[in-house]
Coordinates of C-alpha atoms in Angstrom, one line a residue:
M109 CA 157.3 42.8 -106.8
S110 CA 155.5 39.8 -105.3
S111 CA 153.6 40.8 -101.7
A112 CA 156.0 37.3 -100.2
A113 CA 159.4 39.1 -101.6
P114 CA 160.9 40.9 -98.5
L115 CA 160.9 44.8 -98.2
P116 CA 164.4 46.5 -98.5
D117 CA 166.1 47.7 -95.6
D118 CA 167.0 50.9 -97.6
I119 CA 164.5 54.0 -97.0
E120 CA 165.4 55.1 -100.1
A121 CA 164.4 52.0 -102.0
L122 CA 161.0 52.0 -99.8
K123 CA 160.5 55.0 -101.1
S124 CA 160.8 54.3 -104.6
L125 CA 158.6 50.8 -104.5
L126 CA 156.5 53.1 -102.8
R127 CA 156.1 55.3 -105.6
E128 CA 155.9 52.6 -108.3
R129 CA 153.3 51.4 -106.2
D130 CA 151.5 54.6 -106.3
A131 CA 151.8 55.6 -109.8
Q132 CA 150.4 51.7 -110.4
L133 CA 147.5 52.2 -108.4
E134 CA 147.0 55.7 -110.3
R135 CA 146.9 53.6 -113.7
L136 CA 144.4 51.2 -112.3
Q137 CA 142.4 54.2 -110.8
D138 CA 142.0 55.4 -114.5
V139 CA 141.3 52.1 -116.3
V140 CA 138.6 51.8 -113.4
D141 CA 137.0 55.6 -114.3
S142 CA 137.3 54.8 -118.0
Q143 CA 135.5 51.4 -117.4
K144 CA 133.1 52.7 -115.6
A145 CA 131.8 56.5 -118.3
V146 CA 131.9 53.3 -120.3
I147 CA 129.2 51.4 -118.7
A148 CA 126.9 55.0 -117.9
T149 CA 127.4 55.5 -121.3
G150 CA 125.9 51.8 -122.5
K151 CA 123.0 52.0 -119.5
A152 CA 122.1 55.6 -120.6
E153 CA 121.7 54.5 -124.4
I154 CA 120.2 51.2 -123.3
E155 CA 117.4 53.9 -121.5
H156 CA 117.3 55.4 -124.8
L157 CA 116.5 52.7 -126.9
K158 CA 113.8 51.2 -124.6
L159 CA 111.9 54.9 -124.7
L160 CA 112.3 54.6 -128.0
I161 CA 111.1 50.9 -128.4
A162 CA 108.4 52.1 -125.9
K163 CA 107.1 55.1 -128.7
L164 CA 107.0 53.4 -130.9
R165 CA 105.0 50.5 -129.7
R166 CA 102.3 53.2 -128.8
M167 CA 102.9 54.5 -132.5
Q168 CA 102.1 50.9 -134.0
F169 CA 99.4 49.3 -131.3
G170 CA 98.0 52.3 -129.8
R171 CA 98.1 53.3 -126.1
K172 CA 96.9 50.0 -123.3
S173 CA 93.5 50.2 -122.0

């Protein structure tokens, strides 16, 4: 339903629209939460790889003076 569409005057129809919107918002929040989890996992992997690179550099070139 577009925001420009007129709202019905019937209370039951309005309640139905609100339930549909709540369900849609819940689905969208689930998508956002799952994407946040993917991002957090990616960030953790990047940090792990940075530490691994630093360790390998120390092994190959020694400590910085």
